[in-house]
Amino acid sequence: DAFDEQKPLTPEEREAALKDIAGAPAVVRPFLRRAVGDPMGLKRRMAEAMPRMLFVLLPVFAGIVALFYRGRKYPEHLYFAIHLHTFIFLALGATELLKFTRIPLVVALAAITALIWIPVYATMAFRRVYGGSLKSTVMKEIGIGMLYAVASGVGFVAMIYWVSVGS
């Protein structure tokens, strides 16, 4: 609740939470302690670390694409990964900017447009750069997406741990 309400815990809540944390698995204790001690600071540090994690994941995405599309040198896959990620960031960034209008219909239409246009654009980009039928492209995209989801999950957990144990 402290994350959502953006208010510090009371001393009683903090003591109760710290007591519960003592029984948690050792791996998650640093995160939980940081979340109890400074929830807004943890949220801020995670927001600061997220772009770095996504930047680190770019070459990982290129490597996954290289597994599915052989016959090209790795820098070509990296260039494609940068291109595709840039489009996604621009689409999501435009959606976030439109939230400043405070018009729910505009925000909803932007979100729906991004939700539809990002996978359509990705499929078009994969087909233009790598060729292949629509069916084979979509199947490869599903495989790439699944592997990238696993890599992103690992990256996210590593980022949370890094933010938690850092000063």
PDB file of N, CA, C and O in Angstrom, residues 64-65 67-70 126 130-147:
ATOM      1  N   ILE A  64      18.928 -13.730 -29.732  1.00  0.00           N
ATOM      2  CA  ILE A  64      17.779 -14.633 -29.890  1.00  0.00           C
ATOM      3  C   ILE A  64      17.302 -14.610 -31.332  1.00  0.00           C
ATOM      4  O   ILE A  64      17.010 -15.658 -31.918  1.00  0.00           O
ATOM      5  N   VAL A  65      17.246 -13.427 -31.926  1.00  0.00           N
ATOM      6  CA  VAL A  65      16.843 -13.318 -33.336  1.00  0.00           C
ATOM      7  C   VAL A  65      17.834 -14.088 -34.205  1.00  0.00           C
ATOM      8  O   VAL A  65      17.444 -14.786 -35.155  1.00  0.00           O
ATOM      9  N   LEU A  67      19.405 -16.724 -33.501  1.00  0.00           N
ATOM     10  CA  LEU A  67      19.132 -18.162 -33.407  1.00  0.00           C
ATOM     11  C   LEU A  67      18.066 -18.595 -34.410  1.00  0.00           C
ATOM     12  O   LEU A  67      18.097 -19.715 -34.926  1.00  0.00           O
ATOM     13  N   PHE A  68      17.114 -17.723 -34.667  1.00  0.00           N
ATOM     14  CA  PHE A  68      15.998 -18.055 -35.554  1.00  0.00           C
ATOM     15  C   PHE A  68      16.273 -17.691 -37.009  1.00  0.00           C
ATOM     16  O   PHE A  68      15.681 -18.271 -37.912  1.00  0.00           O
ATOM     17  N   TYR A  69      17.113 -16.703 -37.222  1.00  0.00           N
ATOM     18  CA  TYR A  69      17.432 -16.253 -38.577  1.00  0.00           C
ATOM     19  C   TYR A  69      18.945 -16.338 -38.770  1.00  0.00           C
ATOM     20  O   TYR A  69      19.670 -15.389 -38.518  1.00  0.00           O
ATOM     21  N   ARG A  70      19.384 -17.481 -39.207  1.00  0.00           N
ATOM     22  CA  ARG A  70      20.822 -17.691 -39.427  1.00  0.00           C
ATOM     23  C   ARG A  70      21.211 -17.166 -40.805  1.00  0.00           C
ATOM     24  O   ARG A  70      20.368 -16.875 -41.625  1.00  0.00           O
ATOM     25  N   PHE A 126       9.997  -7.792 -39.497  1.00  0.00           N
ATOM     26  CA  PHE A 126      10.654  -9.095 -39.634  1.00  0.00           C
ATOM     27  C   PHE A 126      10.558  -9.595 -41.074  1.00  0.00           C
ATOM     28  O   PHE A 126      11.531 -10.114 -41.625  1.00  0.00           O
ATOM     29  N   TYR A 130      13.972 -10.031 -42.991  1.00  0.00           N
ATOM     30  CA  TYR A 130      14.402 -11.425 -43.052  1.00  0.00           C
ATOM     31  C   TYR A 130      13.654 -12.253 -44.087  1.00  0.00           C
ATOM     32  O   TYR A 130      14.048 -13.388 -44.361  1.00  0.00           O
ATOM     33  N   GLY A 131      12.556 -11.745 -44.621  1.00  0.00           N
ATOM     34  CA  GLY A 131      11.797 -12.505 -45.602  1.00  0.00           C
ATOM     35  C   GLY A 131      11.012 -13.629 -44.945  1.00  0.00           C
ATOM     36  O   GLY A 131      10.889 -13.706 -43.732  1.00  0.00           O
ATOM     37  N   GLY A 132      10.446 -14.485 -45.780  1.00  0.00           N
ATOM     38  CA  GLY A 132       9.686 -15.623 -45.277  1.00  0.00           C
ATOM     39  C   GLY A 132       8.191 -15.384 -45.372  1.00  0.00           C
ATOM     40  O   GLY A 132       7.725 -14.259 -45.551  1.00  0.00           O
ATOM     41  N   SER A 133       7.461 -16.452 -45.241  1.00  0.00           N
ATOM     42  CA  SER A 133       6.008 -16.360 -45.305  1.00  0.00           C
ATOM     43  C   SER A 133       5.474 -15.746 -44.012  1.00  0.00           C
ATOM     44  O   SER A 133       6.169 -15.706 -42.993  1.00  0.00           O
ATOM     45  N   LEU A 134       4.232 -15.308 -44.066  1.00  0.00           N
ATOM     46  CA  LEU A 134       3.597 -14.740 -42.881  1.00  0.00           C
ATOM     47  C   LEU A 134       3.528 -15.774 -41.770  1.00  0.00           C
ATOM     48  O   LEU A 134       3.836 -15.479 -40.609  1.00  0.00           O
ATOM     49  N   LYS A 135       3.182 -17.010 -42.116  1.00  0.00           N
ATOM     50  CA  LYS A 135       3.059 -18.064 -41.113  1.00  0.00           C
ATOM     51  C   LYS A 135       4.400 -18.355 -40.441  1.00  0.00           C
ATOM     52  O   LYS A 135       4.492 -18.414 -39.210  1.00  0.00           O
ATOM     53  N   SER A 136       5.462 -18.502 -41.237  1.00  0.00           N
ATOM     54  CA  SER A 136       6.771 -18.799 -40.641  1.00  0.00           C
ATOM     55  C   SER A 136       7.285 -17.617 -39.821  1.00  0.00           C
ATOM     56  O   SER A 136       7.906 -17.801 -38.770  1.00  0.00           O
ATOM     57  N   THR A 137       7.000 -16.409 -40.280  1.00  0.00           N
ATOM     58  CA  THR A 137       7.427 -15.225 -39.535  1.00  0.00           C
ATOM     59  C   THR A 137       6.733 -15.169 -38.182  1.00  0.00           C
ATOM     60  O   THR A 137       7.379 -14.930 -37.153  1.00  0.00           O
ATOM     61  N   VAL A 138       5.418 -15.391 -38.172  1.00  0.00           N
ATOM     62  CA  VAL A 138       4.670 -15.345 -36.916  1.00  0.00           C
ATOM     63  C   VAL A 138       5.139 -16.451 -35.973  1.00  0.00           C
ATOM     64  O   VAL A 138       5.295 -16.226 -34.764  1.00  0.00           O
ATOM     65  N   MET A 139       5.385 -17.636 -36.509  1.00  0.00           N
ATOM     66  CA  MET A 139       5.865 -18.733 -35.659  1.00  0.00           C
ATOM     67  C   MET A 139       7.231 -18.398 -35.050  1.00  0.00           C
ATOM     68  O   MET A 139       7.468 -18.655 -33.864  1.00  0.00           O
ATOM     69  N   LYS A 140       8.108 -17.820 -35.859  1.00  0.00           N
ATOM     70  CA  LYS A 140       9.417 -17.427 -35.334  1.00  0.00           C
ATOM     71  C   LYS A 140       9.277 -16.301 -34.314  1.00  0.00           C
ATOM     72  O   LYS A 140       9.979 -16.291 -33.295  1.00  0.00           O
ATOM     73  N   GLU A 141       8.376 -15.368 -34.567  1.00  0.00           N
ATOM     74  CA  GLU A 141       8.148 -14.284 -33.610  1.00  0.00           C
ATOM     75  C   GLU A 141       7.662 -14.828 -32.270  1.00  0.00           C
ATOM     76  O   GLU A 141       8.063 -14.326 -31.212  1.00  0.00           O
ATOM     77  N   ILE A 142       6.823 -15.828 -32.312  1.00  0.00           N
ATOM     78  CA  ILE A 142       6.332 -16.440 -31.062  1.00  0.00           C
ATOM     79  C   ILE A 142       7.496 -17.070 -30.300  1.00  0.00           C
ATOM     80  O   ILE A 142       7.639 -16.880 -29.089  1.00  0.00           O
ATOM     81  N   GLY A 143       8.350 -17.799 -31.010  1.00  0.00           N
ATOM     82  CA  GLY A 143       9.523 -18.391 -30.365  1.00  0.00           C
ATOM     83  C   GLY A 143      10.466 -17.341 -29.815  1.00  0.00           C
ATOM     84  O   GLY A 143      10.947 -17.443 -28.675  1.00  0.00           O
ATOM     85  N   ILE A 144      10.723 -16.311 -30.611  1.00  0.00           N
ATOM     86  CA  ILE A 144      11.588 -15.216 -30.169  1.00  0.00           C
ATOM     87  C   ILE A 144      10.972 -14.537 -28.947  1.00  0.00           C
ATOM     88  O   ILE A 144      11.663 -14.254 -27.964  1.00  0.00           O
ATOM     89  N   GLY A 145       9.671 -14.293 -29.006  1.00  0.00           N
ATOM     90  CA  GLY A 145       8.985 -13.636 -27.893  1.00  0.00           C
ATOM     91  C   GLY A 145       9.055 -14.447 -26.612  1.00  0.00           C
ATOM     92  O   GLY A 145       9.240 -13.890 -25.523  1.00  0.00           O
ATOM     93  N   MET A 146       8.903 -15.763 -26.734  1.00  0.00           N
ATOM     94  CA  MET A 146       8.960 -16.609 -25.536  1.00  0.00           C
ATOM     95  C   MET A 146      10.347 -16.586 -24.916  1.00  0.00           C
ATOM     96  O   MET A 146      10.489 -16.444 -23.693  1.00  0.00           O
ATOM     97  N   LEU A 147      11.374 -16.734 -25.737  1.00  0.00           N
ATOM     98  CA  LEU A 147      12.743 -16.695 -25.205  1.00  0.00           C
ATOM     99  C   LEU A 147      13.079 -15.314 -24.635  1.00  0.00           C
ATOM    100  O   LEU A 147      13.736 -15.207 -23.592  1.00  0.00           O
TER     101      LEU A 147
END
